[in-house]
Coordinates of C-alpha atoms in Angstrom, one line a residue:
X5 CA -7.2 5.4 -32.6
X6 CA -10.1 4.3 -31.1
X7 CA -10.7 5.1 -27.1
X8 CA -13.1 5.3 -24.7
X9 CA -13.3 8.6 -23.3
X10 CA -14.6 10.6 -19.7
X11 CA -16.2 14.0 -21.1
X12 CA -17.0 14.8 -17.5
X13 CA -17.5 13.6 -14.1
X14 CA -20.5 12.1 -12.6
X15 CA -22.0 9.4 -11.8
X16 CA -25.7 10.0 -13.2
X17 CA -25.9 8.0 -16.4
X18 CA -22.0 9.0 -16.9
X19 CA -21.1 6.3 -20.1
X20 CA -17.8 7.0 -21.5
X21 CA -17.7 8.1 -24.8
X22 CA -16.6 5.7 -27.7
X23 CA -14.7 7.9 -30.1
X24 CA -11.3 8.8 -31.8
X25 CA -8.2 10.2 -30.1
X26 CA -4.7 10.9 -31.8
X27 CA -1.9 8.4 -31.0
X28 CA 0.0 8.9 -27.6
X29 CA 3.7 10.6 -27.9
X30 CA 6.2 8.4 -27.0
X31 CA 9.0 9.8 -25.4
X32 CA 12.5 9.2 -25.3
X33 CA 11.8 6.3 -22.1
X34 CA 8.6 4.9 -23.3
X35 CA 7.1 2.1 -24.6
X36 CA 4.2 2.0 -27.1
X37 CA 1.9 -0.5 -26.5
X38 CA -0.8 -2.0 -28.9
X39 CA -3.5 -3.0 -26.2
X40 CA -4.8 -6.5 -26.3
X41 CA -6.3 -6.9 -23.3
X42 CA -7.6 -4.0 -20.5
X43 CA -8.8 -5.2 -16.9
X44 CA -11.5 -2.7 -15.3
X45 CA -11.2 -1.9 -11.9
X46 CA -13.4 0.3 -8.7
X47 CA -10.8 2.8 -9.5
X48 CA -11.9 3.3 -12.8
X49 CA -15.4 4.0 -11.3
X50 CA -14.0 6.1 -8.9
X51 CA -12.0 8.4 -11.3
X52 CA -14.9 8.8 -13.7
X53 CA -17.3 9.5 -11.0
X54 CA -14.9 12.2 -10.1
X55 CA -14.3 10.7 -6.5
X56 CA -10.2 11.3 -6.4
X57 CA -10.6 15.1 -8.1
X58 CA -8.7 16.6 -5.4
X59 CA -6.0 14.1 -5.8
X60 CA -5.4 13.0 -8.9
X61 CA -7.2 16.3 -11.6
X62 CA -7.5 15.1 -14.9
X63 CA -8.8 17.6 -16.6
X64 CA -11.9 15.6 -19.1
X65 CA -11.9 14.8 -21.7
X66 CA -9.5 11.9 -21.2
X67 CA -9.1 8.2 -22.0
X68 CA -9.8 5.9 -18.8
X69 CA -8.2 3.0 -17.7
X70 CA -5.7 1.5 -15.8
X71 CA -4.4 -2.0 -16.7
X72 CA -3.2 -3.2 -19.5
X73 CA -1.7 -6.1 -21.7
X74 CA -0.3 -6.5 -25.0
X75 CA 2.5 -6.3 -27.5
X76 CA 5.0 -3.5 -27.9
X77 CA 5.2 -2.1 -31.1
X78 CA 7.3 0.9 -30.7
X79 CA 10.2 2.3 -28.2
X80 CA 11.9 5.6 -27.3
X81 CA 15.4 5.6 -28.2
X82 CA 16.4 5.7 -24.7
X83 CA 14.7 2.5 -24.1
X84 CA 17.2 -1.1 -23.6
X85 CA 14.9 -3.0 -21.8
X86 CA 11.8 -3.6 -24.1
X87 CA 12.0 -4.2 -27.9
X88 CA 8.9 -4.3 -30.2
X89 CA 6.8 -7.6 -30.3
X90 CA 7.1 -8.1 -26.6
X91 CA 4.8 -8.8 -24.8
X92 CA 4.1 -6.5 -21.7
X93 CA 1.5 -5.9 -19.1
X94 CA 1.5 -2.8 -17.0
X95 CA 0.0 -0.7 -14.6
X96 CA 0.0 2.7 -15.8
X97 CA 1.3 5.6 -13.9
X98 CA -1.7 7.7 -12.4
X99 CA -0.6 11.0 -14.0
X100 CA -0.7 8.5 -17.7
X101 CA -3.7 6.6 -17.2
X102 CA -5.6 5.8 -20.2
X103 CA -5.8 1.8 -21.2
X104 CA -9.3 1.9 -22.8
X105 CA -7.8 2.3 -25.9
X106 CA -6.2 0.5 -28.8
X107 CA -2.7 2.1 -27.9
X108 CA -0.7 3.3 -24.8
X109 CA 2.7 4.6 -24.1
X110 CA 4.0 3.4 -21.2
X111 CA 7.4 4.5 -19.3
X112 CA 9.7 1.5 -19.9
X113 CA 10.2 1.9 -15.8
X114 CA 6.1 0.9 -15.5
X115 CA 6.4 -2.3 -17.5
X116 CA 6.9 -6.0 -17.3
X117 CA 7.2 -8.6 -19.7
X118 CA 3.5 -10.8 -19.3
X119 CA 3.5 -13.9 -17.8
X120 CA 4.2 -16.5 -20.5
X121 CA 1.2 -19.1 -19.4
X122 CA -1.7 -16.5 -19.5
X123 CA -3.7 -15.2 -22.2
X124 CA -3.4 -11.6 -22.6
X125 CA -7.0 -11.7 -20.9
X126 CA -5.7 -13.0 -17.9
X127 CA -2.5 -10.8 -17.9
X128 CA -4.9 -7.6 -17.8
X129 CA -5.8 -9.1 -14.7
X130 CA -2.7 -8.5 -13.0
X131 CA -1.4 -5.1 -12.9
X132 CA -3.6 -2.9 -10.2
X133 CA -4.6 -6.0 -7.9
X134 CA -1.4 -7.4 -8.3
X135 CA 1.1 -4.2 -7.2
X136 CA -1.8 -3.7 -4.4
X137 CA -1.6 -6.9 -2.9
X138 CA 2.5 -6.6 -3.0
X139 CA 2.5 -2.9 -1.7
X140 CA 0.2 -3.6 1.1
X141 CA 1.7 -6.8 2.5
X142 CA 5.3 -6.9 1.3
X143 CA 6.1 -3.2 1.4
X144 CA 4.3 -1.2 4.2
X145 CA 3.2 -4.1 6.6
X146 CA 6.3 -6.4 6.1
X147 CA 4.0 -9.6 6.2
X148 CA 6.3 -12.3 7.3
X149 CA 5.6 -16.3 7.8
X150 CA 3.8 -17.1 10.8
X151 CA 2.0 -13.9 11.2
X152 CA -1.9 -13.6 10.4
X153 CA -3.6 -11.3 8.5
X154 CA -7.1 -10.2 7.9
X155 CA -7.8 -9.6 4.3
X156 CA -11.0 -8.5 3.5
X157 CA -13.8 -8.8 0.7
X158 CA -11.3 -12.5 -0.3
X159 CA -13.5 -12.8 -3.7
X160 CA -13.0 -9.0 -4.8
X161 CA -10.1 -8.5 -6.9
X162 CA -7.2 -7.3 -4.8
X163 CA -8.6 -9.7 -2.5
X164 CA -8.3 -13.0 -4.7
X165 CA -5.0 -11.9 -5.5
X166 CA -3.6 -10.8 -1.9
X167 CA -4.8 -14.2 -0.4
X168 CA -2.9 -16.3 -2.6
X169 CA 0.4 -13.8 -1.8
X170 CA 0.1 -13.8 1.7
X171 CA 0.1 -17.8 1.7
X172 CA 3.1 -17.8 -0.3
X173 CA 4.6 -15.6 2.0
X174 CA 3.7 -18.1 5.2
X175 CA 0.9 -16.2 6.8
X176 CA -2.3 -17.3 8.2
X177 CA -5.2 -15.8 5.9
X178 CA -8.4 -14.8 7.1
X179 CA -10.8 -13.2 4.9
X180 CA -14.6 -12.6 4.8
X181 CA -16.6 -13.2 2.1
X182 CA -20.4 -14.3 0.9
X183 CA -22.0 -17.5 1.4
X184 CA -21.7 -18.3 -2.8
X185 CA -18.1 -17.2 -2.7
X186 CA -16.8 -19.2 0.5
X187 CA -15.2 -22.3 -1.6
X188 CA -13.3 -20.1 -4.0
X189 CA -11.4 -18.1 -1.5
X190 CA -10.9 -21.5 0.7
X191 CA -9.4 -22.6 -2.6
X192 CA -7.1 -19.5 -2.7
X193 CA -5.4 -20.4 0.2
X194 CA -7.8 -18.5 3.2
X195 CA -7.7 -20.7 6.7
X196 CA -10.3 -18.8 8.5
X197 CA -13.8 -18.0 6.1
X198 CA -16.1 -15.5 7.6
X199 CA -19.2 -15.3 5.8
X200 CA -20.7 -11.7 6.3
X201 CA -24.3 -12.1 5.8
X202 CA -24.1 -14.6 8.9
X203 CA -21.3 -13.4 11.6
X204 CA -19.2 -10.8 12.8
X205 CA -15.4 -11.3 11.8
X206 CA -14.9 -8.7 15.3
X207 CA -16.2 -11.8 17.0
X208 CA -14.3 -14.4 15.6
X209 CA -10.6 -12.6 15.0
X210 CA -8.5 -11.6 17.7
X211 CA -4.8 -10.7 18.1
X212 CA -4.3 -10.4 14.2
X213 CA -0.6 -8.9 13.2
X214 CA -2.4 -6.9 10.0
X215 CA -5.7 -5.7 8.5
X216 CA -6.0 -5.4 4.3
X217 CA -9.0 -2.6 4.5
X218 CA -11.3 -2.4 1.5
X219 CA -14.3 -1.7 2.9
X220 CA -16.5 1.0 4.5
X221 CA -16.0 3.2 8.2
X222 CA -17.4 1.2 10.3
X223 CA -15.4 -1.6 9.2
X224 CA -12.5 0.2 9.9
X225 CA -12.8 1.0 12.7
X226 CA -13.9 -2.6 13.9
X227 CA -10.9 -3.7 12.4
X228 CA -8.6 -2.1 14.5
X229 CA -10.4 -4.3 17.4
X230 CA -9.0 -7.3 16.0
X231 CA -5.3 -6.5 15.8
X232 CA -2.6 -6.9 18.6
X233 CA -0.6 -4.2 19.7
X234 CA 1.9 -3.5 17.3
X235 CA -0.1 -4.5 14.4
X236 CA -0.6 -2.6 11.5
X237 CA -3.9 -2.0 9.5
X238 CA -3.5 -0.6 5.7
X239 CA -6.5 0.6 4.0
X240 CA -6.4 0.8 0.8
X241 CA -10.7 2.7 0.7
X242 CA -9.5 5.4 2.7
X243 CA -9.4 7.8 4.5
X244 CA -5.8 9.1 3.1
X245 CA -3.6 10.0 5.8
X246 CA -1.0 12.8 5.4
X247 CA 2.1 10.6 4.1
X248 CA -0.1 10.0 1.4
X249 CA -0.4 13.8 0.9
X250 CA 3.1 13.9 1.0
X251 CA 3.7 11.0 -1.6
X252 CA 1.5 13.2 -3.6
X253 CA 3.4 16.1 -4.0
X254 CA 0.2 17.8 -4.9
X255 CA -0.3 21.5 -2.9
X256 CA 0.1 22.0 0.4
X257 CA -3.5 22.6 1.9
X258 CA -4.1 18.7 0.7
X259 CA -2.0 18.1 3.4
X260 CA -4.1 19.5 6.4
X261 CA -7.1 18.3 4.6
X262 CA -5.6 14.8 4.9
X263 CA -5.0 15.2 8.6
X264 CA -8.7 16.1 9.4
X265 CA -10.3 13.6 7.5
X266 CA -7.4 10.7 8.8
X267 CA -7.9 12.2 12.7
X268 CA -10.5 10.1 14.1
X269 CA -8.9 6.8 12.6
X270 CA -5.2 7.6 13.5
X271 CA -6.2 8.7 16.7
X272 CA -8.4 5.3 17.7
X273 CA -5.5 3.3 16.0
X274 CA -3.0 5.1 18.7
X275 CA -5.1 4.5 21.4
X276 CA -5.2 0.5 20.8
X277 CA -1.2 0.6 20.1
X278 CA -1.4 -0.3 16.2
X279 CA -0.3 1.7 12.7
X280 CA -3.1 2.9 10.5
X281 CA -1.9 3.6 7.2
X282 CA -3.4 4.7 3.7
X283 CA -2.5 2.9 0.2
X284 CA -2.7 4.5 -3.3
X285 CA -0.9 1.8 -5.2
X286 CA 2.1 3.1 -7.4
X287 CA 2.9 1.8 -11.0
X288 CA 6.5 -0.2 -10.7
X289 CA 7.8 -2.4 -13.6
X290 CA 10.4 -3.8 -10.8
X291 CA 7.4 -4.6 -8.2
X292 CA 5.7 -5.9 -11.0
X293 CA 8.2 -8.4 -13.0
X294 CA 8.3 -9.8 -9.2
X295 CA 4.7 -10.7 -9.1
X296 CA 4.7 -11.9 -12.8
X297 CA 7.4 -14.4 -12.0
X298 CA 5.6 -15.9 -8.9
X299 CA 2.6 -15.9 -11.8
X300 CA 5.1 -18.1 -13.9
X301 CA 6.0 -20.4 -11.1
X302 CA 2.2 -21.0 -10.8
X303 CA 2.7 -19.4 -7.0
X304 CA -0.4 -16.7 -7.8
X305 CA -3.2 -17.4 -10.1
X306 CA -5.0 -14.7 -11.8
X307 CA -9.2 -14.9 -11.0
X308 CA -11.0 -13.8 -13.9
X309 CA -14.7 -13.1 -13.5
X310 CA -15.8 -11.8 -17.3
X311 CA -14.3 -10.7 -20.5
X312 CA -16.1 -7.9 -22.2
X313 CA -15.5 -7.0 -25.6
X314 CA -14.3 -4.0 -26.2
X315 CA -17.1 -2.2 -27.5
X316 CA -19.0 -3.3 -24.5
X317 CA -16.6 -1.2 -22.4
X318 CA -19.2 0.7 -20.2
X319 CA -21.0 -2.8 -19.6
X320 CA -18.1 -3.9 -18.0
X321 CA -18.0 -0.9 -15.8
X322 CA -21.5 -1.3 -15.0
X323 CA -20.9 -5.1 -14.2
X324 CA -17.7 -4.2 -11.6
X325 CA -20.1 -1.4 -10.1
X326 CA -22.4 -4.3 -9.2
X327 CA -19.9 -5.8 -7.0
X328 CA -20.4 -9.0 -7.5
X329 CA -17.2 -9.9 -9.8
X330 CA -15.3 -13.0 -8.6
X331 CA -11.9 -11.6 -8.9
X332 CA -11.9 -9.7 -12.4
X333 CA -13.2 -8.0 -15.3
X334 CA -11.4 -7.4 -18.3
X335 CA -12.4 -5.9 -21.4
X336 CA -10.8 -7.8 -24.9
X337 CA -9.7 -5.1 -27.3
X338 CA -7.8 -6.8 -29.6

């Protein structure tokens, strides 16, 4: 089948490779999925440029991406919740990456059925923005109605999708953004609209129950300024803390190296009374059919920025390293 393929890490005029790779296995759990649809994502930058090497070693060459959409056309025989010609969208798991193909097996236990209003364009969408957004607000900061929280970068792909989540959960959204992008995220749902290029959000938000990080250090740690005690800032740009070491299972010493490079922010975050906390997402089919049914309900809205075609793979990569994708980019494969 046709892929496209990471030979090696860099970032130097690093394309991926356009070639053939033999069918994936499918075991007795799986699903085998003929890929329609494949959204690209920073993370795919970031794994090709060999940023997470410590973390997450896949050893090249190997098929990138990490969302997916399409139609089951095969399943393990120990499989009851999936039959073939459904149709599915997914975020693989990290250790099964690989949706820059025209086929991917999928544990059933990492799969949803796709929303039945989008186009299989718009499902690719979903997955790793989707399952951010849910982990970070629902899951580790227990966003509740009437609290605020501060998402940042509202036009960027987990932020499109986290602003529209956090208004259906009853929160207050504030969000920064660029001047071009201020009546999109307005339209998502954001209350408060910081433009960037023209003020500080440290000066406008104060007493703020949670922070969605995306961005750089010094961001960081101005964002802890804006919470009340007791608030709780997840970051999902780092640095990893050491539960995240620990939710690894990787070896040991990536456990003290998580400590150092977490010590300054977990240490400041203390010292103003609020939780610091780092997110790798996590693929879950459970987490996912959740968001997929609010997608139904017409609750979330998937942004779509481009659509690539599939040969044009390493354009769209080049496009999301830009930075300036509304939302997302998806590459058509079928």
């Amino acid at each position: 089948m046709r892929a496209f393929i990471v030979d090696r890490y860099g970032k130097s005029g690093n394309a991926l490779r356009a070639g053939d790779v033999p069918e994936p296995e499918v075991g007795e759990h799986d699903v085998l999925v003929q890929v329609h649809a494949a959204g690209v994502n920073a993370l795919d930058l970031k794994i090709r440029d060999g940023e997470f090497k410590l973390v997450l070693p896949y050893r090249p060459p190997f098929v990138l991406g990490n969302d997916v959409a399409g139609v089951v056309v095969r399943v393990g025989a120990g499989v009851r919740g999936f039959q073939p010609g459904d149709e599915v969208c997914a975020r693989p798991d990290k250790g099964r990456i690989g949706t820059f193909a025209e086929l991917i097996s999928v544990s059933e236990d990492d799969l949803a059925l796709k929303p039945a209003r989008l186009t299989m364009e718009e499902a690719a969408a979903i997955p790793l923005v989707g399952l951010t957004a849910w982990q970070a607000l629902v899951e580790v900061a227990g966003l509740r109605e009437g609290q605020k929280v501060f998402i940042q970068a509202g036009a960027g792909g987990v932020g499109t999708f986290a602003i529209q989540l956090a208004k259906h959960l009853g929160a207050t959204v504030a969000t920064t953004t660029s001047t071009a992008n201020v009546d999109l995220v307005r339209r998502l749902g954001a209350d408060v609209v910081i433009d960037y290029r023209a003020d500080d959000f440290e000066a406008v938000l104060r007493d703020y129950d949670v922070v969605l990080h995306s961005l750089d250090d010094k961001t960081l740690e101005k964002s802890l300024r804006v919470l009340k005690p007791g608030g709780k800032l997840v970051s999902i740009s780092g640095p990893p803390d050491p539960a995240f070491a620990r939710e690894l299972g990787g070896p040991w010493i990536l456990r003290p190296v998580m400590r150092v490079l977490s010590h300054r922010v977990r240490k400041a975050a203390r010292r103003r009374q609020v939780a610091y906390s780092f997110l790798f997402m996590r693929a879950n089919g459970q987490q996912l059919a959740e968001i997929t049914s609010l997608v139904d309900a017409g609750v979330v809205e998937p942004v779509v920025d481009r659509v690539f075609p599939f040969e044009a793979t390493n354009d769209a990569l080049a496009y999301v390293r830009t930075g300036r994708a509304k939302g997302k980019v998806v590459v058509k494969v079928r």
